[in-house]
Structure formats: structure tokens, C-alpha cells
PDB file of C-alpha atoms in Angstrom:
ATOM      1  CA  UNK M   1     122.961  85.950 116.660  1.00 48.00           C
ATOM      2  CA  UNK M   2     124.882  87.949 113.841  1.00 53.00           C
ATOM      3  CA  UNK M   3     122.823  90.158 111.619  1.00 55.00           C
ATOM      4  CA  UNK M   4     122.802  89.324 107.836  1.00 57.00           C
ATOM      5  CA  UNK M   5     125.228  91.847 106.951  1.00 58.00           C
ATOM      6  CA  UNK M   6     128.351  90.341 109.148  1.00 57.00           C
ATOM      7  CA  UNK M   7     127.442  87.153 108.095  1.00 61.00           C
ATOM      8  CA  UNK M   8     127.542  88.187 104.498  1.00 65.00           C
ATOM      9  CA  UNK M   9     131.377  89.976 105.421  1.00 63.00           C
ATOM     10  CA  UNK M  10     132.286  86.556 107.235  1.00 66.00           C
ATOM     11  CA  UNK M  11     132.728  89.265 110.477  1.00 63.00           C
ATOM     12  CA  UNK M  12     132.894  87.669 113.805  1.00 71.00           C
ATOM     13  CA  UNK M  13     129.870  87.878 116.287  1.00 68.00           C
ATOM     14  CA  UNK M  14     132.123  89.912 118.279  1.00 67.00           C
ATOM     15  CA  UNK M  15     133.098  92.449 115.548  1.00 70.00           C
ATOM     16  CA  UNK M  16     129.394  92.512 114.592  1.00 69.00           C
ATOM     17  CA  UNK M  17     128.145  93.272 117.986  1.00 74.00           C
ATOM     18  CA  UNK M  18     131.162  96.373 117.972  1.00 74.00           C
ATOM     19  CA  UNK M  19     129.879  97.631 114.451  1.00 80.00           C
ATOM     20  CA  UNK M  20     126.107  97.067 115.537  1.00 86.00           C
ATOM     21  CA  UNK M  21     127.173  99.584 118.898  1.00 89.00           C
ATOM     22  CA  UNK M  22     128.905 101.717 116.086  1.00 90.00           C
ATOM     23  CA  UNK M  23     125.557 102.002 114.582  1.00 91.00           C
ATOM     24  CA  UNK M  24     123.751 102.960 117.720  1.00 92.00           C
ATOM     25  CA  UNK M  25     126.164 105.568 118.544  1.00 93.00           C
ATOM     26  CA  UNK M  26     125.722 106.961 115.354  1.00 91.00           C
ATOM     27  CA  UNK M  27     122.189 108.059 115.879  1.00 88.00           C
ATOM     28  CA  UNK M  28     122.201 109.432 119.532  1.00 92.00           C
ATOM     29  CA  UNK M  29     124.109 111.419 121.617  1.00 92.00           C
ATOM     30  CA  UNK M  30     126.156 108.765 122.786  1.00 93.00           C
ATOM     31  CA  UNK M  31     130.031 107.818 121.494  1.00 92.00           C
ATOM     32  CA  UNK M  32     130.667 104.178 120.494  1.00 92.00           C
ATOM     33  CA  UNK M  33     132.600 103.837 124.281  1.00 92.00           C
ATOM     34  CA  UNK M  34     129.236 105.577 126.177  1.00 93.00           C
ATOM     35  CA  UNK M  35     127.378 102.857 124.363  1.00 94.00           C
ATOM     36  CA  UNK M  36     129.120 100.363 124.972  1.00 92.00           C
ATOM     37  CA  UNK M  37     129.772 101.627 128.587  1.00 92.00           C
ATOM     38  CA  UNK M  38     125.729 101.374 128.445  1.00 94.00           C
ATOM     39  CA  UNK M  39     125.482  98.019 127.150  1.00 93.00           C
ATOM     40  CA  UNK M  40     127.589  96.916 130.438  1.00 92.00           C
ATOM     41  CA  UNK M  41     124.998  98.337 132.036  1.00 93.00           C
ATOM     42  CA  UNK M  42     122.032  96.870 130.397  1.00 95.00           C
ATOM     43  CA  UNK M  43     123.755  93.108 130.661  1.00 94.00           C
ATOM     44  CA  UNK M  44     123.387  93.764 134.360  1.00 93.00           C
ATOM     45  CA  UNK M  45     119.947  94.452 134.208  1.00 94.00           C
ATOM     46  CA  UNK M  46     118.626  91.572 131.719  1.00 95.00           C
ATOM     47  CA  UNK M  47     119.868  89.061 133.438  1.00 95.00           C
ATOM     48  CA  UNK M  48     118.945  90.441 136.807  1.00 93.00           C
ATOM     49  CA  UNK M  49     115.654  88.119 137.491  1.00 94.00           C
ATOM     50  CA  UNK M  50     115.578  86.233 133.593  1.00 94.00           C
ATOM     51  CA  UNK M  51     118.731  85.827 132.152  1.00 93.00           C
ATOM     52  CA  UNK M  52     117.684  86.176 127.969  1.00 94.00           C
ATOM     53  CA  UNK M  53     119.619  89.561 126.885  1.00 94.00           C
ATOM     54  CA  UNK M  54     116.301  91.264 127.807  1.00 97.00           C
ATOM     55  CA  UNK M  55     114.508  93.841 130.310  1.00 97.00           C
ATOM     56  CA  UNK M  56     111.411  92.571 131.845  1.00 96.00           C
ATOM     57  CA  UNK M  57     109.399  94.970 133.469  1.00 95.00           C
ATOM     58  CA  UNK M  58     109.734  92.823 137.106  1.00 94.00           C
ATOM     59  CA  UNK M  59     113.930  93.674 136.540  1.00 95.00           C
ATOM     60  CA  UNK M  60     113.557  97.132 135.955  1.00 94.00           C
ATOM     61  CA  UNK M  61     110.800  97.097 138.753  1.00 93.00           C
ATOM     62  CA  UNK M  62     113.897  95.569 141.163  1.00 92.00           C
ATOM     63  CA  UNK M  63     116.576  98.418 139.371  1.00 91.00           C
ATOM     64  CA  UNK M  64     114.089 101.211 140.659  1.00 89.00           C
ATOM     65  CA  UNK M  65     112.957  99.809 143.526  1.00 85.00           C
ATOM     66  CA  UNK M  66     114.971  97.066 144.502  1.00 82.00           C
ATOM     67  CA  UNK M  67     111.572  95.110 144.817  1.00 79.00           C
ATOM     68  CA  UNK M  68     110.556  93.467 141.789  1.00 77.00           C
ATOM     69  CA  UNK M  69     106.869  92.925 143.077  1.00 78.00           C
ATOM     70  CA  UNK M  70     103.861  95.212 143.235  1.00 80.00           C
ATOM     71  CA  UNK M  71     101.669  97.364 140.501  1.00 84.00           C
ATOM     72  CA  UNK M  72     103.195 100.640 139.964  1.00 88.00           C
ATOM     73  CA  UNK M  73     101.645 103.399 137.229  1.00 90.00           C
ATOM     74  CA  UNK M  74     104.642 104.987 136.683  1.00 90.00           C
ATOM     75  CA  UNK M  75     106.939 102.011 136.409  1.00 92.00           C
ATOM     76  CA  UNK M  76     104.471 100.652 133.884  1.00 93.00           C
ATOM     77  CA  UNK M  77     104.001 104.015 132.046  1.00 94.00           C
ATOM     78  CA  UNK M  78     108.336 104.105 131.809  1.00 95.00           C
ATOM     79  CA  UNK M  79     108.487 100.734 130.919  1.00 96.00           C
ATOM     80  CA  UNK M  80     105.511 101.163 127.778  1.00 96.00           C
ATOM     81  CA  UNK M  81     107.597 104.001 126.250  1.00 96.00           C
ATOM     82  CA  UNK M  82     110.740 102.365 126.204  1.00 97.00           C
ATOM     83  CA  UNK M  83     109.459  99.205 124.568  1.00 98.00           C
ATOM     84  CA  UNK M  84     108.409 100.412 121.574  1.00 97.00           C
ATOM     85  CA  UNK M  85     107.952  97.406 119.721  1.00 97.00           C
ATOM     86  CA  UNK M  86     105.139  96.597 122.382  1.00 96.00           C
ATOM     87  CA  UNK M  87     106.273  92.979 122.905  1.00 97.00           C
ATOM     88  CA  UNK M  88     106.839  93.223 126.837  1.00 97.00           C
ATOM     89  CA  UNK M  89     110.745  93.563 126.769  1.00 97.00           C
ATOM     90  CA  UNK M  90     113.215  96.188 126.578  1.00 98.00           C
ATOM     91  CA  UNK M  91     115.917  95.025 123.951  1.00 96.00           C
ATOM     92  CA  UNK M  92     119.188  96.655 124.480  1.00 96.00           C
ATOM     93  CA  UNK M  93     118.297  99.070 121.013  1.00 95.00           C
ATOM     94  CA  UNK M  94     115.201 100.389 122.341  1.00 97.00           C
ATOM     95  CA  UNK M  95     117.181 101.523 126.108  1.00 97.00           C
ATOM     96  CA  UNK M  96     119.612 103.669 123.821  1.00 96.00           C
ATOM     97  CA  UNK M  97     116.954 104.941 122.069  1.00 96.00           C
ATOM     98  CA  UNK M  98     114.732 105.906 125.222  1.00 96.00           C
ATOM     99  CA  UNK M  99     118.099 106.982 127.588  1.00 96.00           C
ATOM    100  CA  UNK M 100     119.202 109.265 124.470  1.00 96.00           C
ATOM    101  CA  UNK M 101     116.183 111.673 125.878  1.00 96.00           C
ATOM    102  CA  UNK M 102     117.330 112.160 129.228  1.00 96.00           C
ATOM    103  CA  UNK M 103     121.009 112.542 127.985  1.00 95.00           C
ATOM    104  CA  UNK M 104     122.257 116.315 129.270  1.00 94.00           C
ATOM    105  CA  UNK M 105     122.444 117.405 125.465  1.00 93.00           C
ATOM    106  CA  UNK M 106     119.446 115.646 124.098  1.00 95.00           C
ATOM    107  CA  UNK M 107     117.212 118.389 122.424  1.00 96.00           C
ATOM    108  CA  UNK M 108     114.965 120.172 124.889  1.00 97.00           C
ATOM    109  CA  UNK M 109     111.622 119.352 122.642  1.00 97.00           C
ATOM    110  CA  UNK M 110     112.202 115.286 123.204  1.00 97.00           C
ATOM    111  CA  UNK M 111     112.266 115.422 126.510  1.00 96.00           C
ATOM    112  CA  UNK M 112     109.335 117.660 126.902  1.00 97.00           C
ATOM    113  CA  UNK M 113     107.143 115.225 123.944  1.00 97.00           C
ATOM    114  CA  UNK M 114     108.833 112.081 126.322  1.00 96.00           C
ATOM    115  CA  UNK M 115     107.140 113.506 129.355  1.00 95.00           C
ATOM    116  CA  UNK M 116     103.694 113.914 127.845  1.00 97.00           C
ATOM    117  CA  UNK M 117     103.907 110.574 127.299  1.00 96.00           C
ATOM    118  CA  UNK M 118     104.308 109.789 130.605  1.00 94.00           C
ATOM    119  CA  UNK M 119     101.414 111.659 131.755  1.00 95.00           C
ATOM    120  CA  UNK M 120      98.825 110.539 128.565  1.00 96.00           C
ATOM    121  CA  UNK M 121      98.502 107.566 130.757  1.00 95.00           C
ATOM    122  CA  UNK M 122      95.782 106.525 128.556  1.00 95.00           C
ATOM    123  CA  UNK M 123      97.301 107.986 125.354  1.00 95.00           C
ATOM    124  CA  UNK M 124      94.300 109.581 124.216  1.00 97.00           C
ATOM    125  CA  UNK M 125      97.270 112.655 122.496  1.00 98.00           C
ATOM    126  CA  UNK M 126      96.230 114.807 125.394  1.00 98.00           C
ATOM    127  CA  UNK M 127      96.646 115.079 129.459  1.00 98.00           C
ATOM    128  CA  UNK M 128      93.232 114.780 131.093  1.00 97.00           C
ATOM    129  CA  UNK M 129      92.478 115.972 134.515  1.00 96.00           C
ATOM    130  CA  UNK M 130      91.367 111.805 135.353  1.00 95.00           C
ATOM    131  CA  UNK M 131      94.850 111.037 134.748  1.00 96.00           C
ATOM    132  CA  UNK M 132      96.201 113.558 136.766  1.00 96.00           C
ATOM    133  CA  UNK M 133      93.938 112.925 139.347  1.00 95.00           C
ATOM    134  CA  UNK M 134      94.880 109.596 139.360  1.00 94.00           C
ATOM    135  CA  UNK M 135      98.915 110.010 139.156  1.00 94.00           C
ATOM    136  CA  UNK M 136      98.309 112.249 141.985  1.00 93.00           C
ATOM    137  CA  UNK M 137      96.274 109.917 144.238  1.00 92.00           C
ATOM    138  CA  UNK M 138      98.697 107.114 143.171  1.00 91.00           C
ATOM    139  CA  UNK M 139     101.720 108.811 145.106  1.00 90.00           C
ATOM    140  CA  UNK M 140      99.464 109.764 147.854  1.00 90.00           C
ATOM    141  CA  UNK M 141      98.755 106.074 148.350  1.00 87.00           C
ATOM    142  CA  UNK M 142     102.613 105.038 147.925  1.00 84.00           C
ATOM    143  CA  UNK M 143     104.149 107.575 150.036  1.00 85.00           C
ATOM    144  CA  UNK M 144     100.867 107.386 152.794  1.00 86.00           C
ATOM    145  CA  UNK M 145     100.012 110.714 152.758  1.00 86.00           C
ATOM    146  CA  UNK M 146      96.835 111.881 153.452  1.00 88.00           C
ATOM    147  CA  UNK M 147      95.175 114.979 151.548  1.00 87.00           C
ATOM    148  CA  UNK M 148      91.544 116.073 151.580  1.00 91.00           C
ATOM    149  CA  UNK M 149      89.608 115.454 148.455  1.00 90.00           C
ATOM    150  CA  UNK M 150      88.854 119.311 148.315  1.00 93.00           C
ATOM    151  CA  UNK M 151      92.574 120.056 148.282  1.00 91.00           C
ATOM    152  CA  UNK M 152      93.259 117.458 145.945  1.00 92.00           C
ATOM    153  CA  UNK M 153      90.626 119.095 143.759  1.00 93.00           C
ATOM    154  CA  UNK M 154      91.909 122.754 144.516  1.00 93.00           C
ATOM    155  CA  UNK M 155      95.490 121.592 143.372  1.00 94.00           C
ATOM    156  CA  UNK M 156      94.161 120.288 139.871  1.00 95.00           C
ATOM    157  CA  UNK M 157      92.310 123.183 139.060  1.00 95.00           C
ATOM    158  CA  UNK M 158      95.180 125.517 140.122  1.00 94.00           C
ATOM    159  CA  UNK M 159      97.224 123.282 138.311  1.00 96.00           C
ATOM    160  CA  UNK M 160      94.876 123.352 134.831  1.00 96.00           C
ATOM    161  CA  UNK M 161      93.730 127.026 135.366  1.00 95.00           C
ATOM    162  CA  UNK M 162      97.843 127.645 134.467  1.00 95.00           C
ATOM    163  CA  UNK M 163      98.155 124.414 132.258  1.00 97.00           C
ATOM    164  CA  UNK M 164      95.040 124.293 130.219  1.00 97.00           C
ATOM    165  CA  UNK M 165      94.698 127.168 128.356  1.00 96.00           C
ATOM    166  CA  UNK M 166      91.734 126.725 125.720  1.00 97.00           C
ATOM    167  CA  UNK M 167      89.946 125.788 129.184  1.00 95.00           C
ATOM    168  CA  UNK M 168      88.655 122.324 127.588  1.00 96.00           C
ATOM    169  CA  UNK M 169      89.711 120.624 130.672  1.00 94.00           C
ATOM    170  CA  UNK M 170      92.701 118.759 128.911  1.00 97.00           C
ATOM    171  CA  UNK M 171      95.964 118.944 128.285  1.00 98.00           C
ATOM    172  CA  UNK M 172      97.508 119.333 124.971  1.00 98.00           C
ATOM    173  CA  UNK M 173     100.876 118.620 123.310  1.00 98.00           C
ATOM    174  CA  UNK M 174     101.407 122.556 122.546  1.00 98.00           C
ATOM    175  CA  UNK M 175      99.640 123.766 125.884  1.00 98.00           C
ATOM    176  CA  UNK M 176     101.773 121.297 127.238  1.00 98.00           C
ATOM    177  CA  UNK M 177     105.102 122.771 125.546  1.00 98.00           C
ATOM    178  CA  UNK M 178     103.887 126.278 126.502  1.00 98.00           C
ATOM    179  CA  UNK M 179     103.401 125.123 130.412  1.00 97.00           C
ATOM    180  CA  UNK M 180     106.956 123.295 130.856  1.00 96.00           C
ATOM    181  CA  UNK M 181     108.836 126.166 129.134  1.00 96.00           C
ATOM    182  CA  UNK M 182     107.463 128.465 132.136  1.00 95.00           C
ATOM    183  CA  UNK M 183     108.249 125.753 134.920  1.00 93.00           C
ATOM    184  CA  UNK M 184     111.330 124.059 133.741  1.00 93.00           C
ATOM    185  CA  UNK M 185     111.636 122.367 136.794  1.00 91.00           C
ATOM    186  CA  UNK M 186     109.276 119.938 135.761  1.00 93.00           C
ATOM    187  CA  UNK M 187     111.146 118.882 133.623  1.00 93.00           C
ATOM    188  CA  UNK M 188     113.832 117.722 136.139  1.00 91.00           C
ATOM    189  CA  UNK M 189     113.419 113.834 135.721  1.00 91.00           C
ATOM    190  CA  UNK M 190     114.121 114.457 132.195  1.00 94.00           C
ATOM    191  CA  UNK M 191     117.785 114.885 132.597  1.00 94.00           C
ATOM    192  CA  UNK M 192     120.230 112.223 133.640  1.00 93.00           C
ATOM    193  CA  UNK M 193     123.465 113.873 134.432  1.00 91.00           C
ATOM    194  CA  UNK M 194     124.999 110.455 135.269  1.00 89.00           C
ATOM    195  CA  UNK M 195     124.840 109.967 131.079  1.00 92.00           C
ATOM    196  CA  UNK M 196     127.625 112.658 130.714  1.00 87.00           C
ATOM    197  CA  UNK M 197     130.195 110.400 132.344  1.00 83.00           C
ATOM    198  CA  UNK M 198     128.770 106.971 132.076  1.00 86.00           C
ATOM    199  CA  UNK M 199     132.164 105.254 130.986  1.00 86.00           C
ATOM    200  CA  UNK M 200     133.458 106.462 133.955  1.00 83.00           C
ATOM    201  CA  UNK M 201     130.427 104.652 135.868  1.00 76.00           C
ATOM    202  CA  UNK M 202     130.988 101.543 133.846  1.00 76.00           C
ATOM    203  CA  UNK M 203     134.551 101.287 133.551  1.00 76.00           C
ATOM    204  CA  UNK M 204     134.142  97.506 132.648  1.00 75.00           C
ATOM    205  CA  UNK M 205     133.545  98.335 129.330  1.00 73.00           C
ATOM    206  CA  UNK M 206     137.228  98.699 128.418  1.00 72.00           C
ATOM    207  CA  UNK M 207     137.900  94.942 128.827  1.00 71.00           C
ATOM    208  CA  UNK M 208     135.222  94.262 125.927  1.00 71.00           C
ATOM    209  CA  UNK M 209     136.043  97.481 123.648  1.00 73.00           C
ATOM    210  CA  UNK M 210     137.437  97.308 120.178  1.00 65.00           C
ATOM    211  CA  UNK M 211     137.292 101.585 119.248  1.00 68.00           C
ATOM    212  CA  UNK M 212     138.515 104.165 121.198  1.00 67.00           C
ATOM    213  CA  UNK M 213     136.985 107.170 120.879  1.00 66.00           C
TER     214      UNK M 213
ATOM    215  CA  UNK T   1     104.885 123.209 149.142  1.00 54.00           C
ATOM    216  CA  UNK T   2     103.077 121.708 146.058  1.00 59.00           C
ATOM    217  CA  UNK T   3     100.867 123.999 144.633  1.00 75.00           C
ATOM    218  CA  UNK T   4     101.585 122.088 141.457  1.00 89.00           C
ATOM    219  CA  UNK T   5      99.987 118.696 140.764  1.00 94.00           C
ATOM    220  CA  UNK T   6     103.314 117.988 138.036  1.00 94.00           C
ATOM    221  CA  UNK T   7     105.645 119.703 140.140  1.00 92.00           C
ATOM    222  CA  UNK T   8     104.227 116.814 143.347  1.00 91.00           C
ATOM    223  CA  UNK T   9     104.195 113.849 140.462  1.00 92.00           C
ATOM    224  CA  UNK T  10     107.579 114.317 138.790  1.00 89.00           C
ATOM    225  CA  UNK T  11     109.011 115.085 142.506  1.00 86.00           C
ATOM    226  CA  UNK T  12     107.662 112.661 144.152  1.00 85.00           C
ATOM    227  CA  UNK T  13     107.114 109.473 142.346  1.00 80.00           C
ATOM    228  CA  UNK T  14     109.959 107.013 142.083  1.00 73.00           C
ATOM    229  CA  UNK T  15     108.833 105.722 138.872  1.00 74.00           C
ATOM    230  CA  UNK T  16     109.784 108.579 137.037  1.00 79.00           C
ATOM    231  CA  UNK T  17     113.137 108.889 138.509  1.00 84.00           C
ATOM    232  CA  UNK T  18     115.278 106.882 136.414  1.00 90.00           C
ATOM    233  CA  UNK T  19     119.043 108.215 138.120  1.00 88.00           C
ATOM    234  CA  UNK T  20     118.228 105.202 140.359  1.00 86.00           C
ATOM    235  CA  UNK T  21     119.527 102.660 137.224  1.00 87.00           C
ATOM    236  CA  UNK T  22     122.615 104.163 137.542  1.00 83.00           C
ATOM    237  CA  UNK T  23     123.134 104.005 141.378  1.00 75.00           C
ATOM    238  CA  UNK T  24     122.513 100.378 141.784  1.00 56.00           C
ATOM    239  CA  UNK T  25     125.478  99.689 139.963  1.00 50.00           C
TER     240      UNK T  25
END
């Protein structure tokens, strides 16, 4: 529907959808033609499985895995952080706001904050050795690998010996901080280069734009 | 190879790796 403010200025829905895509543009890293670009994008994947102009978590279960079946953690950790109005779908607002993180220029202290996130699985504000015990024995079981229980152990206390440095056998934000600044690597995920040159991706954006950038 | 427990997670789980939105295009 329009929002009150085009309504009020007699706009057109499709001039208020442009000026609402103006708006998101405005405060991320994205231009109004990368937005839009995205929003060809995110039409493709809300209307993949349910077609309402919404991401369910089964249709960005079948984008990552082209399966939309099965309990994953991780799915259902990415999928909690980028609805953040916690009603069980991704409107097309909240994927700007949660793809602005792994954009190539997005500031280096969201992305590490975004993937604490991902590992509070339980979101007690800190990384416990449970949860990564349990992301660990998660891929184990998805990718069938086999690995003893000691050197499961030996791998989580090598892991928090570096991590974990007031030794209180969690995780905090600023340990946290400390420990991805000396392995950036982790931080890998974080970074979607295809963001840099998504209009290129999407070209079908042009046939719907009003702006050029 | 994985000394790491993060290093193994962000490496090797699939549900973290979002570039896969952008290659089923």
C-alpha cells in the first residue's frame, strides 16, 4: 500500500515505492539503483515458496540450500537477526538493513557486533563454550564428519584459552572484538563482495527505475 | 587444519555463507 505521506502528496504507488527506496538508500551504503537492484532481488525470493512480498524462513532455507526442508542452527540464527521486528518474516526494509553489514565498505565494528550475534545463539550478551560446542557438533553432523569427543574438547579450549581472556569460560562482546581483530579471517562471511556490483547482477532493475545515479 | 573452533564454524557451515543469495540468481 502507499505510506501516509504519498497519499497526503497525491504521489503514485509507483513514485512512492521510488522515494521509499530513496529513503533506504539514504541510510546504508547502498545508492538508490543498488537498492533497487536489491529489491529485484528480494521479489525473487518472497515469492519463491509464498508469494506475499515477504521472506519466510523455508524461502531463504531453499536460496541457501536449494532445499527448503530440514532444521538448521545457522539458517535460523541468520534468519532471527535479520527479522528484527521478530514477526517470522523478512520485509524487504529489514534485508537492506541486515545486507548493509556485509557490504565491502560497511564499518568493520558492525560486522564484527553482527557476528557475535550469530554465535550468542542463546543471546545471553556473551559466547559460551555450550554454544560453541554445539555450532561445532552441528557441522560435524551436517557435513558427516567424525571427531573424537577429546578433540572436540581440545579444540574449544585451544580455541577459549586465545578467545576468553578474563578466563570466565565465556565470550564477551570486547574479548570478542579483541579476538577477531587478531584473526580477521573469521570474519570472512562478513563480507559480500557481490554487493559492490549488484546492479550489474540484477540488471532488471533498469526496466523499473525512475533515478539514475 | 582447524585448530580454531570459529575458524571450522564460519568455514564450514553453509548457513553463514550468505554469497549463495546472490548465485542462485
Amino acid at each position: 500500500g502507499q505510506c501516509f505521506d504519498c497519499r497526503s502528496r497525491r504521489r503514485s504507488p509507483q513514485t512512492c515505492q521510488q522515494a521509499n527506496l530513496a529513503l533506504l538508500a539514504l541510510d546504508s551504503p547502498f545508492s538508490v539503483n543498488e537498492v533497487e537492484a536489491l529489491y529485484e532481488l528480494f521479489k525473487k525470493l518472497s515469492c519463491s515458496i509464498i508469494d506475499d512480498g515477504l521472506i519466510h524462513k523455508e524461502e531463504l532455507q531453499l536460496a541457501l540450500f536449494q532445499a527448503p526442508y530440514g532444521e538448521n542452527l545457522f539458517l535460523d540464527r541468520v534468519f532471527d537477526l535479520f527479522d528484527e521486528k521478530k514477526n517470522g518474516v523478512i520485509e524487504f526494509e529489514e534485508f537492506i538493513h541486515a545486507l548493509s553489514v556485509f557490504h565491502p565498505y560497511a564499518p568493520i565494528d558492525e560486522k564484527i557486533h553482527f557476528a557475535f550475534r550469530l554465535y550468542d545463539l542463546r543471546q545471553t550478551g556473551f559466547i559460551e563454550r555450550e554454544e560453541v560446542h554445539q555450532m561445532v557438533a552441528a557441522i560435524l553432523m551436517e557435513s558427516e564428519m567424525i571427531l573424537s569427543d577429546e578433540l572436540l574438547t581440545m579444540i574449544i579450549d585451544k580455541t577459549f584459552a586465545d578467545a576468553d581472556s578474563d578466563k570466565d569460560g565465556k565470550i564477551s562482546k570486547e574479548e570478542w572484538k579483541v579476538y577477531v581483530l587478531k584473526h580477521p579471517t573469521l570474519l570472512k562471511n562478513m563480507t559480500l563482495p557481490y554487493l559492490k556490483d549488484v546492479t550489474t547482477a540484477f540488471p532488471s532493475f533498469v526496466f523499473n527505475t525512475e533515478v539514475e545515479d | 587444519k582447524f585448530f580454531n573452533a570459529f575458524e571450522f564454524i564460519s568455514s564450514m557451515s553453509s548457513g553463514f555463507d550468505l554469497s549463495s543469495l546472490f548465485e542462485s540468481k
